[in-house]
PDB file of C-alpha atoms in Angstrom:
ATOM      1  CA  UNK A1473     -42.064  13.481 -18.201  1.00  0.00           C
ATOM      2  CA  UNK A1474     -41.085  13.053 -21.828  1.00  0.00           C
ATOM      3  CA  UNK A1475     -40.724  10.027 -24.054  1.00  0.00           C
ATOM      4  CA  UNK A1476     -38.189   9.653 -26.811  1.00  0.00           C
ATOM      5  CA  UNK A1477     -36.964   7.044 -29.207  1.00  0.00           C
ATOM      6  CA  UNK A1478     -33.458   6.167 -28.193  1.00  0.00           C
ATOM      7  CA  UNK A1479     -31.356   3.738 -30.246  1.00  0.00           C
ATOM      8  CA  UNK A1480     -33.290   1.035 -32.060  1.00  0.00           C
ATOM      9  CA  UNK A1481     -34.286  -1.530 -29.449  1.00  0.00           C
ATOM     10  CA  UNK A1482     -34.644   0.863 -26.525  1.00  0.00           C
ATOM     11  CA  UNK A1483     -37.083   3.442 -25.269  1.00  0.00           C
ATOM     12  CA  UNK A1484     -36.155   6.544 -23.301  1.00  0.00           C
ATOM     13  CA  UNK A1485     -38.453   8.116 -20.717  1.00  0.00           C
ATOM     14  CA  UNK A1486     -37.436  11.362 -19.027  1.00  0.00           C
ATOM     15  CA  UNK A1487     -39.212  11.407 -15.690  1.00  0.00           C
ATOM     16  CA  UNK A1488     -38.217  14.989 -14.898  1.00  0.00           C
ATOM     17  CA  UNK A1489     -35.853  17.630 -16.210  1.00  0.00           C
ATOM     18  CA  UNK A1490     -35.075  18.879 -12.693  1.00  0.00           C
ATOM     19  CA  UNK A1491     -31.704  17.874 -11.274  1.00  0.00           C
ATOM     20  CA  UNK A1492     -29.841  18.031  -7.979  1.00  0.00           C
ATOM     21  CA  UNK A1493     -26.571  18.826  -9.788  1.00  0.00           C
ATOM     22  CA  UNK A1494     -25.414  21.674 -12.011  1.00  0.00           C
ATOM     23  CA  UNK A1495     -23.051  19.824 -14.335  1.00  0.00           C
ATOM     24  CA  UNK A1496     -20.863  22.157 -16.374  1.00  0.00           C
ATOM     25  CA  UNK A1497     -21.110  19.761 -19.324  1.00  0.00           C
ATOM     26  CA  UNK A1498     -24.851  18.947 -19.212  1.00  0.00           C
ATOM     27  CA  UNK A1499     -26.194  18.653 -22.758  1.00  0.00           C
ATOM     28  CA  UNK A1500     -29.881  18.672 -21.723  1.00  0.00           C
ATOM     29  CA  UNK A1501     -30.025  21.307 -18.954  1.00  0.00           C
ATOM     30  CA  UNK A1502     -33.423  22.284 -17.634  1.00  0.00           C
ATOM     31  CA  UNK A1503     -32.932  25.890 -18.764  1.00  0.00           C
ATOM     32  CA  UNK A1504     -32.749  24.732 -22.392  1.00  0.00           C
ATOM     33  CA  UNK A1505     -35.600  22.237 -22.190  1.00  0.00           C
ATOM     34  CA  UNK A1506     -38.643  23.250 -24.197  1.00  0.00           C
ATOM     35  CA  UNK A1507     -40.614  20.010 -24.105  1.00  0.00           C
ATOM     36  CA  UNK A1508     -43.824  19.481 -22.201  1.00  0.00           C
ATOM     37  CA  UNK A1509     -44.333  17.375 -19.105  1.00  0.00           C
ATOM     38  CA  UNK A1510     -46.406  14.271 -19.745  1.00  0.00           C
ATOM     39  CA  UNK A1511     -49.247  13.315 -17.424  1.00  0.00           C
ATOM     40  CA  UNK A1512     -50.155   9.806 -16.307  1.00  0.00           C
ATOM     41  CA  UNK A1513     -52.210   9.121 -19.453  1.00  0.00           C
ATOM     42  CA  UNK A1514     -49.280  10.152 -21.611  1.00  0.00           C
ATOM     43  CA  UNK A1515     -47.005   7.880 -19.604  1.00  0.00           C
ATOM     44  CA  UNK A1516     -49.280   4.919 -20.242  1.00  0.00           C
ATOM     45  CA  UNK A1517     -49.488   5.853 -23.933  1.00  0.00           C
ATOM     46  CA  UNK A1518     -45.701   6.047 -24.208  1.00  0.00           C
ATOM     47  CA  UNK A1519     -45.291   2.678 -22.523  1.00  0.00           C
ATOM     48  CA  UNK A1520     -47.889   1.138 -24.835  1.00  0.00           C
ATOM     49  CA  UNK A1521     -46.015   2.497 -27.845  1.00  0.00           C
ATOM     50  CA  UNK A1522     -42.721   1.027 -26.688  1.00  0.00           C
ATOM     51  CA  UNK A1523     -44.353  -2.299 -25.797  1.00  0.00           C
ATOM     52  CA  UNK A1524     -46.019  -2.536 -29.213  1.00  0.00           C
ATOM     53  CA  UNK A1525     -42.616  -1.950 -30.806  1.00  0.00           C
ATOM     54  CA  UNK A1526     -41.267  -4.993 -28.925  1.00  0.00           C
ATOM     55  CA  UNK A1527     -38.978  -2.742 -26.928  1.00  0.00           C
ATOM     56  CA  UNK A1528     -36.831  -4.893 -24.682  1.00  0.00           C
ATOM     57  CA  UNK A1529     -35.257  -2.103 -22.654  1.00  0.00           C
ATOM     58  CA  UNK A1530     -36.556   1.188 -21.332  1.00  0.00           C
ATOM     59  CA  UNK A1531     -34.142   3.733 -19.929  1.00  0.00           C
ATOM     60  CA  UNK A1532     -35.530   6.096 -17.309  1.00  0.00           C
ATOM     61  CA  UNK A1533     -33.589   9.322 -17.253  1.00  0.00           C
ATOM     62  CA  UNK A1534     -33.881  13.017 -16.500  1.00  0.00           C
ATOM     63  CA  UNK A1535     -32.698  15.466 -15.276  1.00  0.00           C
ATOM     64  CA  UNK A1536     -32.152  13.293 -12.246  1.00  0.00           C
ATOM     65  CA  UNK A1537     -35.002  10.765 -11.888  1.00  0.00           C
ATOM     66  CA  UNK A1538     -34.261   9.903  -8.243  1.00  0.00           C
ATOM     67  CA  UNK A1539     -35.478  13.374  -7.262  1.00  0.00           C
ATOM     68  CA  UNK A1540     -39.012  12.043  -7.815  1.00  0.00           C
ATOM     69  CA  UNK A1541     -38.527   8.961  -5.657  1.00  0.00           C
ATOM     70  CA  UNK A1542     -42.110   7.701  -5.414  1.00  0.00           C
ATOM     71  CA  UNK A1543     -42.978   8.484  -9.049  1.00  0.00           C
ATOM     72  CA  UNK A1544     -39.819   6.716 -10.170  1.00  0.00           C
ATOM     73  CA  UNK A1545     -40.749   3.536  -8.311  1.00  0.00           C
ATOM     74  CA  UNK A1546     -44.274   3.684  -9.756  1.00  0.00           C
ATOM     75  CA  UNK A1547     -42.934   4.100 -13.283  1.00  0.00           C
ATOM     76  CA  UNK A1548     -40.533   1.185 -12.901  1.00  0.00           C
ATOM     77  CA  UNK A1549     -43.391  -1.036 -11.737  1.00  0.00           C
ATOM     78  CA  UNK A1550     -45.517   0.062 -14.712  1.00  0.00           C
ATOM     79  CA  UNK A1551     -42.708  -0.825 -17.104  1.00  0.00           C
ATOM     80  CA  UNK A1552     -42.263  -4.294 -15.686  1.00  0.00           C
ATOM     81  CA  UNK A1553     -46.015  -4.902 -15.516  1.00  0.00           C
ATOM     82  CA  UNK A1554     -46.215  -4.051 -19.224  1.00  0.00           C
ATOM     83  CA  UNK A1555     -43.661  -6.734 -20.036  1.00  0.00           C
ATOM     84  CA  UNK A1556     -40.547  -4.613 -20.429  1.00  0.00           C
ATOM     85  CA  UNK A1557     -37.707  -7.034 -19.697  1.00  0.00           C
ATOM     86  CA  UNK A1558     -35.039  -4.523 -18.775  1.00  0.00           C
ATOM     87  CA  UNK A1559     -35.473  -1.239 -16.942  1.00  0.00           C
ATOM     88  CA  UNK A1560     -32.309   0.844 -16.899  1.00  0.00           C
ATOM     89  CA  UNK A1561     -31.929   3.841 -14.590  1.00  0.00           C
ATOM     90  CA  UNK A1562     -29.703   6.749 -15.627  1.00  0.00           C
ATOM     91  CA  UNK A1563     -28.597   8.495 -12.456  1.00  0.00           C
ATOM     92  CA  UNK A1564     -25.841  10.348 -10.658  1.00  0.00           C
ATOM     93  CA  UNK A1565     -26.593   8.030  -7.682  1.00  0.00           C
ATOM     94  CA  UNK A1566     -26.142  10.847  -5.159  1.00  0.00           C
ATOM     95  CA  UNK A1567     -29.606  10.393  -3.605  1.00  0.00           C
ATOM     96  CA  UNK A1568     -29.548   6.586  -3.526  1.00  0.00           C
ATOM     97  CA  UNK A1569     -29.093   5.090  -0.063  1.00  0.00           C
ATOM     98  CA  UNK A1570     -29.290   1.436   0.989  1.00  0.00           C
ATOM     99  CA  UNK A1571     -33.069   1.407   1.492  1.00  0.00           C
ATOM    100  CA  UNK A1572     -33.898   3.189  -1.738  1.00  0.00           C
ATOM    101  CA  UNK A1573     -31.568   0.912  -3.697  1.00  0.00           C
ATOM    102  CA  UNK A1574     -33.520  -2.077  -2.379  1.00  0.00           C
ATOM    103  CA  UNK A1575     -36.794  -0.341  -3.268  1.00  0.00           C
ATOM    104  CA  UNK A1576     -35.555   0.226  -6.824  1.00  0.00           C
ATOM    105  CA  UNK A1577     -34.461  -3.377  -7.211  1.00  0.00           C
ATOM    106  CA  UNK A1578     -37.739  -4.718  -5.832  1.00  0.00           C
ATOM    107  CA  UNK A1579     -39.710  -2.419  -8.141  1.00  0.00           C
ATOM    108  CA  UNK A1580     -37.891  -3.926 -11.107  1.00  0.00           C
ATOM    109  CA  UNK A1581     -34.811  -1.861 -11.959  1.00  0.00           C
ATOM    110  CA  UNK A1582     -32.422  -4.279 -13.655  1.00  0.00           C
ATOM    111  CA  UNK A1583     -29.480  -1.976 -14.316  1.00  0.00           C
ATOM    112  CA  UNK A1584     -28.186   1.476 -13.456  1.00  0.00           C
ATOM    113  CA  UNK A1585     -26.098   3.692 -15.720  1.00  0.00           C
ATOM    114  CA  UNK A1586     -24.260   5.820 -13.195  1.00  0.00           C
ATOM    115  CA  UNK A1587     -22.464   9.080 -13.940  1.00  0.00           C
ATOM    116  CA  UNK A1588     -19.261   8.595 -11.995  1.00  0.00           C
ATOM    117  CA  UNK A1589     -17.840  11.492 -13.957  1.00  0.00           C
ATOM    118  CA  UNK A1590     -14.288  11.239 -12.649  1.00  0.00           C
ATOM    119  CA  UNK A1591     -12.385   9.023 -10.238  1.00  0.00           C
ATOM    120  CA  UNK A1592     -10.870  12.182  -8.723  1.00  0.00           C
ATOM    121  CA  UNK A1593     -13.191  13.687  -6.061  1.00  0.00           C
ATOM    122  CA  UNK A1594     -12.312  17.349  -6.643  1.00  0.00           C
ATOM    123  CA  UNK A1595     -12.734  17.116 -10.417  1.00  0.00           C
ATOM    124  CA  UNK A1596     -15.938  15.069 -10.124  1.00  0.00           C
ATOM    125  CA  UNK A1597     -17.503  17.592  -7.729  1.00  0.00           C
ATOM    126  CA  UNK A1598     -16.322  20.596  -9.725  1.00  0.00           C
ATOM    127  CA  UNK A1599     -17.769  19.229 -12.970  1.00  0.00           C
ATOM    128  CA  UNK A1600     -21.060  18.331 -11.280  1.00  0.00           C
ATOM    129  CA  UNK A1601     -21.331  21.630  -9.437  1.00  0.00           C
ATOM    130  CA  UNK A1602     -22.221  19.738  -6.278  1.00  0.00           C
ATOM    131  CA  UNK A1603     -20.226  19.547  -3.048  1.00  0.00           C
ATOM    132  CA  UNK A1604     -19.533  16.012  -1.753  1.00  0.00           C
ATOM    133  CA  UNK A1605     -21.038  14.469  -4.894  1.00  0.00           C
ATOM    134  CA  UNK A1606     -18.159  12.015  -5.376  1.00  0.00           C
ATOM    135  CA  UNK A1607     -18.515  10.476  -1.922  1.00  0.00           C
ATOM    136  CA  UNK A1608     -22.297  10.269  -2.266  1.00  0.00           C
ATOM    137  CA  UNK A1609     -22.010   8.744  -5.734  1.00  0.00           C
ATOM    138  CA  UNK A1610     -19.673   6.002  -4.498  1.00  0.00           C
ATOM    139  CA  UNK A1611     -22.063   5.245  -1.636  1.00  0.00           C
ATOM    140  CA  UNK A1612     -24.964   5.082  -4.085  1.00  0.00           C
ATOM    141  CA  UNK A1613     -23.066   2.669  -6.315  1.00  0.00           C
ATOM    142  CA  UNK A1614     -22.282   0.473  -3.311  1.00  0.00           C
ATOM    143  CA  UNK A1615     -25.974   0.439  -2.380  1.00  0.00           C
ATOM    144  CA  UNK A1616     -27.088  -0.493  -5.904  1.00  0.00           C
ATOM    145  CA  UNK A1617     -24.562  -3.310  -6.154  1.00  0.00           C
ATOM    146  CA  UNK A1618     -25.569  -4.620  -2.728  1.00  0.00           C
ATOM    147  CA  UNK A1619     -29.216  -4.624  -3.884  1.00  0.00           C
ATOM    148  CA  UNK A1620     -28.309  -6.751  -6.900  1.00  0.00           C
ATOM    149  CA  UNK A1621     -28.575  -4.056  -9.571  1.00  0.00           C
ATOM    150  CA  UNK A1622     -26.159  -4.323 -12.498  1.00  0.00           C
ATOM    151  CA  UNK A1623     -24.164  -1.076 -12.399  1.00  0.00           C
ATOM    152  CA  UNK A1624     -22.526   0.386 -15.492  1.00  0.00           C
ATOM    153  CA  UNK A1625     -20.383   3.485 -15.314  1.00  0.00           C
ATOM    154  CA  UNK A1626     -20.330   6.594 -17.456  1.00  0.00           C
ATOM    155  CA  UNK A1627     -17.259   8.801 -17.035  1.00  0.00           C
ATOM    156  CA  UNK A1628     -17.194  12.074 -18.957  1.00  0.00           C
ATOM    157  CA  UNK A1629     -13.757  12.969 -20.272  1.00  0.00           C
ATOM    158  CA  UNK A1630     -12.800  16.647 -20.231  1.00  0.00           C
ATOM    159  CA  UNK A1631      -9.590  18.547 -20.925  1.00  0.00           C
ATOM    160  CA  UNK A1632      -8.459  18.114 -17.304  1.00  0.00           C
ATOM    161  CA  UNK A1633      -8.780  14.309 -17.505  1.00  0.00           C
ATOM    162  CA  UNK A1634      -7.878  13.633 -21.149  1.00  0.00           C
ATOM    163  CA  UNK A1635      -4.738  11.695 -20.156  1.00  0.00           C
ATOM    164  CA  UNK A1636      -6.246   9.967 -17.098  1.00  0.00           C
ATOM    165  CA  UNK A1637      -8.624   7.443 -18.653  1.00  0.00           C
ATOM    166  CA  UNK A1638      -6.360   4.548 -17.709  1.00  0.00           C
ATOM    167  CA  UNK A1639      -6.295   5.743 -14.100  1.00  0.00           C
ATOM    168  CA  UNK A1640     -10.109   5.728 -14.099  1.00  0.00           C
ATOM    169  CA  UNK A1641     -10.086   2.072 -15.167  1.00  0.00           C
ATOM    170  CA  UNK A1642      -7.592   1.233 -12.409  1.00  0.00           C
ATOM    171  CA  UNK A1643      -9.786   2.987  -9.839  1.00  0.00           C
ATOM    172  CA  UNK A1644     -12.928   1.150 -10.923  1.00  0.00           C
ATOM    173  CA  UNK A1645     -11.205  -2.235 -10.936  1.00  0.00           C
ATOM    174  CA  UNK A1646      -9.937  -1.718  -7.388  1.00  0.00           C
ATOM    175  CA  UNK A1647     -12.926   0.085  -5.842  1.00  0.00           C
ATOM    176  CA  UNK A1648     -15.736  -1.785  -7.622  1.00  0.00           C
ATOM    177  CA  UNK A1649     -14.500  -5.239  -8.692  1.00  0.00           C
ATOM    178  CA  UNK A1650     -18.082  -6.295  -9.490  1.00  0.00           C
ATOM    179  CA  UNK A1651     -18.477  -3.634 -12.198  1.00  0.00           C
ATOM    180  CA  UNK A1652     -17.757  -4.920 -15.680  1.00  0.00           C
ATOM    181  CA  UNK A1653     -18.850  -2.111 -18.014  1.00  0.00           C
ATOM    182  CA  UNK A1654     -17.650   1.419 -18.752  1.00  0.00           C
ATOM    183  CA  UNK A1655     -19.179   3.673 -21.406  1.00  0.00           C
ATOM    184  CA  UNK A1656     -16.504   6.280 -22.065  1.00  0.00           C
ATOM    185  CA  UNK A1657     -18.119   9.604 -22.925  1.00  0.00           C
ATOM    186  CA  UNK A1658     -16.413  12.866 -23.786  1.00  0.00           C
ATOM    187  CA  UNK A1659     -17.875  16.346 -23.428  1.00  0.00           C
ATOM    188  CA  UNK A1660     -20.495  17.180 -26.044  1.00  0.00           C
ATOM    189  CA  UNK A1661     -20.484  20.895 -26.979  1.00  0.00           C
ATOM    190  CA  UNK A1662     -24.211  21.301 -26.351  1.00  0.00           C
ATOM    191  CA  UNK A1663     -26.282  22.779 -23.555  1.00  0.00           C
ATOM    192  CA  UNK A1664     -24.076  24.142 -20.780  1.00  0.00           C
ATOM    193  CA  UNK A1665     -20.978  22.692 -22.419  1.00  0.00           C
ATOM    194  CA  UNK A1666     -21.515  25.059 -25.347  1.00  0.00           C
ATOM    195  CA  UNK A1667     -20.727  27.837 -22.876  1.00  0.00           C
ATOM    196  CA  UNK A1668     -17.741  25.940 -21.475  1.00  0.00           C
ATOM    197  CA  UNK A1669     -15.906  24.867 -24.619  1.00  0.00           C
ATOM    198  CA  UNK A1670     -12.636  24.935 -22.699  1.00  0.00           C
ATOM    199  CA  UNK A1671     -13.782  21.579 -21.294  1.00  0.00           C
ATOM    200  CA  UNK A1672     -13.422  19.897 -24.692  1.00  0.00           C
ATOM    201  CA  UNK A1673     -10.562  17.392 -24.548  1.00  0.00           C
ATOM    202  CA  UNK A1674      -7.778  17.407 -27.120  1.00  0.00           C
ATOM    203  CA  UNK A1675      -8.242  14.261 -29.195  1.00  0.00           C
ATOM    204  CA  UNK A1676      -4.498  14.109 -29.881  1.00  0.00           C
ATOM    205  CA  UNK A1677      -3.999  13.551 -26.140  1.00  0.00           C
ATOM    206  CA  UNK A1678      -7.132  11.514 -25.557  1.00  0.00           C
ATOM    207  CA  UNK A1679      -6.490   8.957 -28.318  1.00  0.00           C
ATOM    208  CA  UNK A1680      -3.343   7.392 -26.797  1.00  0.00           C
ATOM    209  CA  UNK A1681      -4.958   7.522 -23.340  1.00  0.00           C
ATOM    210  CA  UNK A1682      -7.960   5.565 -24.630  1.00  0.00           C
ATOM    211  CA  UNK A1683      -5.724   2.938 -26.207  1.00  0.00           C
ATOM    212  CA  UNK A1684      -3.950   2.442 -22.876  1.00  0.00           C
ATOM    213  CA  UNK A1685      -7.245   2.382 -20.965  1.00  0.00           C
ATOM    214  CA  UNK A1686      -8.659  -0.234 -23.331  1.00  0.00           C
ATOM    215  CA  UNK A1687      -5.670  -2.489 -22.686  1.00  0.00           C
ATOM    216  CA  UNK A1688      -6.095  -2.090 -18.945  1.00  0.00           C
ATOM    217  CA  UNK A1689      -9.826  -2.750 -19.165  1.00  0.00           C
ATOM    218  CA  UNK A1690      -9.289  -5.891 -21.245  1.00  0.00           C
ATOM    219  CA  UNK A1691      -6.723  -7.185 -18.750  1.00  0.00           C
ATOM    220  CA  UNK A1692      -9.199  -6.613 -15.912  1.00  0.00           C
ATOM    221  CA  UNK A1693     -12.094  -8.129 -17.896  1.00  0.00           C
ATOM    222  CA  UNK A1694     -13.982  -4.831 -18.015  1.00  0.00           C
ATOM    223  CA  UNK A1695     -15.926  -4.104 -21.192  1.00  0.00           C
ATOM    224  CA  UNK A1696     -15.358  -0.568 -22.422  1.00  0.00           C
ATOM    225  CA  UNK A1697     -17.364   0.994 -25.248  1.00  0.00           C
ATOM    226  CA  UNK A1698     -17.359   4.195 -27.285  1.00  0.00           C
ATOM    227  CA  UNK A1699     -20.933   5.615 -27.247  1.00  0.00           C
ATOM    228  CA  UNK A1700     -22.504   8.149 -29.600  1.00  0.00           C
ATOM    229  CA  UNK A1701     -21.460  10.813 -27.109  1.00  0.00           C
ATOM    230  CA  UNK A1702     -17.920   9.501 -27.230  1.00  0.00           C
ATOM    231  CA  UNK A1703     -15.272  10.276 -29.844  1.00  0.00           C
ATOM    232  CA  UNK A1704     -14.597   9.562 -33.540  1.00  0.00           C
ATOM    233  CA  UNK A1705     -13.350   6.045 -34.270  1.00  0.00           C
ATOM    234  CA  UNK A1706      -9.850   7.317 -35.080  1.00  0.00           C
ATOM    235  CA  UNK A1707      -9.446   8.627 -31.523  1.00  0.00           C
ATOM    236  CA  UNK A1708      -8.290   5.445 -29.842  1.00  0.00           C
ATOM    237  CA  UNK A1709     -10.845   3.035 -31.317  1.00  0.00           C
ATOM    238  CA  UNK A1710      -9.738   2.312 -34.905  1.00  0.00           C
ATOM    239  CA  UNK A1711      -8.863  -1.304 -34.081  1.00  0.00           C
ATOM    240  CA  UNK A1712     -12.012  -1.838 -32.010  1.00  0.00           C
ATOM    241  CA  UNK A1713     -14.939  -0.906 -34.244  1.00  0.00           C
ATOM    242  CA  UNK A1714     -16.997  -3.626 -32.570  1.00  0.00           C
ATOM    243  CA  UNK A1715     -16.876  -1.562 -29.370  1.00  0.00           C
ATOM    244  CA  UNK A1716     -18.131   1.625 -31.033  1.00  0.00           C
ATOM    245  CA  UNK A1717     -21.877   1.887 -30.425  1.00  0.00           C
ATOM    246  CA  UNK A1718     -22.436   4.403 -33.199  1.00  0.00           C
ATOM    247  CA  UNK A1719     -20.997   2.091 -35.857  1.00  0.00           C
ATOM    248  CA  UNK A1720     -22.698  -1.070 -34.584  1.00  0.00           C
ATOM    249  CA  UNK A1721     -26.180   0.419 -34.313  1.00  0.00           C
ATOM    250  CA  UNK A1722     -26.167   2.355 -37.550  1.00  0.00           C
ATOM    251  CA  UNK A1723     -24.779  -0.445 -39.704  1.00  0.00           C
ATOM    252  CA  UNK A1724     -27.211  -2.913 -38.169  1.00  0.00           C
ATOM    253  CA  UNK A1725     -30.111  -0.566 -38.836  1.00  0.00           C
ATOM    254  CA  UNK A1726     -29.187   0.622 -42.306  1.00  0.00           C
ATOM    255  CA  UNK A1727     -26.587  -1.282 -44.335  1.00  0.00           C
ATOM    256  CA  UNK A1728     -26.133   1.682 -46.676  1.00  0.00           C
ATOM    257  CA  UNK A1729     -24.156   3.499 -44.018  1.00  0.00           C
ATOM    258  CA  UNK A1730     -24.163   5.862 -41.102  1.00  0.00           C
ATOM    259  CA  UNK A1731     -26.904   8.331 -40.220  1.00  0.00           C
ATOM    260  CA  UNK A1732     -25.840  10.691 -37.463  1.00  0.00           C
ATOM    261  CA  UNK A1733     -28.134  13.126 -35.695  1.00  0.00           C
ATOM    262  CA  UNK A1734     -26.946  16.209 -37.560  1.00  0.00           C
ATOM    263  CA  UNK A1735     -24.634  17.436 -34.808  1.00  0.00           C
ATOM    264  CA  UNK A1736     -21.436  15.912 -36.201  1.00  0.00           C
ATOM    265  CA  UNK A1737     -19.576  16.280 -39.470  1.00  0.00           C
ATOM    266  CA  UNK A1738     -16.629  14.942 -41.427  1.00  0.00           C
ATOM    267  CA  UNK A1739     -13.762  17.385 -41.849  1.00  0.00           C
ATOM    268  CA  UNK A1740     -10.902  17.348 -44.315  1.00  0.00           C
ATOM    269  CA  UNK A1741      -8.962  14.595 -42.459  1.00  0.00           C
ATOM    270  CA  UNK A1742     -12.003  12.308 -42.853  1.00  0.00           C
ATOM    271  CA  UNK A1743     -12.350  12.621 -46.633  1.00  0.00           C
ATOM    272  CA  UNK A1744     -10.030   9.718 -47.461  1.00  0.00           C
ATOM    273  CA  UNK A1745     -10.911   7.580 -44.449  1.00  0.00           C
ATOM    274  CA  UNK A1746     -12.122   4.050 -45.230  1.00  0.00           C
ATOM    275  CA  UNK A1747     -14.055   4.029 -41.929  1.00  0.00           C
ATOM    276  CA  UNK A1748     -16.052   7.135 -42.777  1.00  0.00           C
ATOM    277  CA  UNK A1749     -19.301   5.216 -43.345  1.00  0.00           C
ATOM    278  CA  UNK A1750     -19.013   3.815 -39.807  1.00  0.00           C
ATOM    279  CA  UNK A1751     -18.285   7.093 -38.046  1.00  0.00           C
ATOM    280  CA  UNK A1752     -20.262  10.312 -37.807  1.00  0.00           C
ATOM    281  CA  UNK A1753     -17.110  12.385 -37.494  1.00  0.00           C
ATOM    282  CA  UNK A1754     -16.570  15.017 -34.812  1.00  0.00           C
ATOM    283  CA  UNK A1755     -18.916  17.524 -33.209  1.00  0.00           C
ATOM    284  CA  UNK A1756     -19.247  20.678 -35.317  1.00  0.00           C
ATOM    285  CA  UNK A1757     -17.845  22.767 -32.467  1.00  0.00           C
ATOM    286  CA  UNK A1758     -14.793  20.534 -32.166  1.00  0.00           C
ATOM    287  CA  UNK A1759     -13.708  21.394 -35.689  1.00  0.00           C
ATOM    288  CA  UNK A1760     -14.086  25.080 -34.874  1.00  0.00           C
ATOM    289  CA  UNK A1761     -12.761  25.221 -31.309  1.00  0.00           C
ATOM    290  CA  UNK A1762     -10.045  22.545 -31.476  1.00  0.00           C
ATOM    291  CA  UNK A1763      -9.391  22.732 -35.212  1.00  0.00           C
ATOM    292  CA  UNK A1764      -9.851  18.985 -35.617  1.00  0.00           C
ATOM    293  CA  UNK A1765      -6.822  18.310 -33.404  1.00  0.00           C
ATOM    294  CA  UNK A1766      -6.016  14.596 -33.273  1.00  0.00           C
ATOM    295  CA  UNK A1767      -8.353  13.523 -36.074  1.00  0.00           C
ATOM    296  CA  UNK A1768      -6.690  11.620 -38.879  1.00  0.00           C
ATOM    297  CA  UNK A1769      -7.578   8.715 -41.118  1.00  0.00           C
ATOM    298  CA  UNK A1770      -6.402   5.399 -39.607  1.00  0.00           C
ATOM    299  CA  UNK A1771      -7.352   3.452 -42.755  1.00  0.00           C
ATOM    300  CA  UNK A1772      -7.191   5.255 -46.070  1.00  0.00           C
ATOM    301  CA  UNK A1773      -9.438   4.527 -49.045  1.00  0.00           C
ATOM    302  CA  UNK A1774      -7.816   2.563 -51.852  1.00  0.00           C
ATOM    303  CA  UNK A1775      -8.997   3.985 -55.144  1.00  0.00           C
ATOM    304  CA  UNK A1776     -10.313   1.362 -57.599  1.00  0.00           C
ATOM    305  CA  UNK A1777      -7.681   2.414 -60.129  1.00  0.00           C
ATOM    306  CA  UNK A1778      -4.985   5.050 -60.246  1.00  0.00           C
ATOM    307  CA  UNK A1779      -2.179   5.542 -62.775  1.00  0.00           C
ATOM    308  CA  UNK A1780       0.416   4.512 -60.197  1.00  0.00           C
ATOM    309  CA  UNK A1781      -1.466   1.387 -59.126  1.00  0.00           C
ATOM    310  CA  UNK A1782       1.198  -0.962 -60.437  1.00  0.00           C
ATOM    311  CA  UNK A1783       3.701   0.625 -58.069  1.00  0.00           C
ATOM    312  CA  UNK A1784       1.562   0.032 -54.963  1.00  0.00           C
ATOM    313  CA  UNK A1785       1.984  -3.198 -53.023  1.00  0.00           C
ATOM    314  CA  UNK A1786      -1.673  -3.286 -51.987  1.00  0.00           C
ATOM    315  CA  UNK A1787      -3.188  -2.713 -55.416  1.00  0.00           C
ATOM    316  CA  UNK A1788      -2.965  -4.420 -58.814  1.00  0.00           C
ATOM    317  CA  UNK A1789      -4.040  -3.733 -62.390  1.00  0.00           C
TER     318      UNK A1789
END
């Protein structure tokens, strides 16, 4: 088990790095993991640290945490006993049946962040490297909802689904009317995805698809957000900065501007963008592999004074 600081009001505990899937896009695959496994004393120490920091939410992740069913329940109970208000479970939901969903809820799981990677069964199973994963995931989601757990979905957009984001929203609204939150990820070129760069979506195609999906989500009263593992603001989100987690968290933490994690950069199209301080840019590999396709400044910087200022409607001298 490992502990990590995640965001600014959350704690992240990785119960195990083992997983029942072999996702082609996994950015923390077990074969790349070099961290140690924490014992029970370390678990208590990590919880104490988060509690002392007034952490309101702890996310339990992996790997796939439901592999260690009994240990997962014990950890959830420890979190709640230590005063953690919200315990969020990151899972692919494949191993969650009706009984275990009830056990999780009774132990204190308040929400589940479920990797329903695609609404299309064959694509979902192919990306996860697991036969029948889509059916099992849907059953797991049903079980969690029935047990009273707040379920939030995490699709992962790839090249094959870059124009189908709106269809995903339609599927969720019809199949799971109780679900009201979608965190729209796109492939990160790390871990296994670094060996499968062909999965990277084209932002020029994804941007319009996101704009359409956002309209559908709003009409169906589903909140949709752009996480750190999502896309640059200019790719379908330029008029919805308040739904971009990266911008919200960084500005709230440090008013001087954005601090990304060193795995993104601003390319030439970003140089004159007025939103640059709110956006980390694109993954390094995206600039190389996709050539920055689809990235362009939605709001350009207005220089404080230029010789032609008098000729510009938006500037005066």
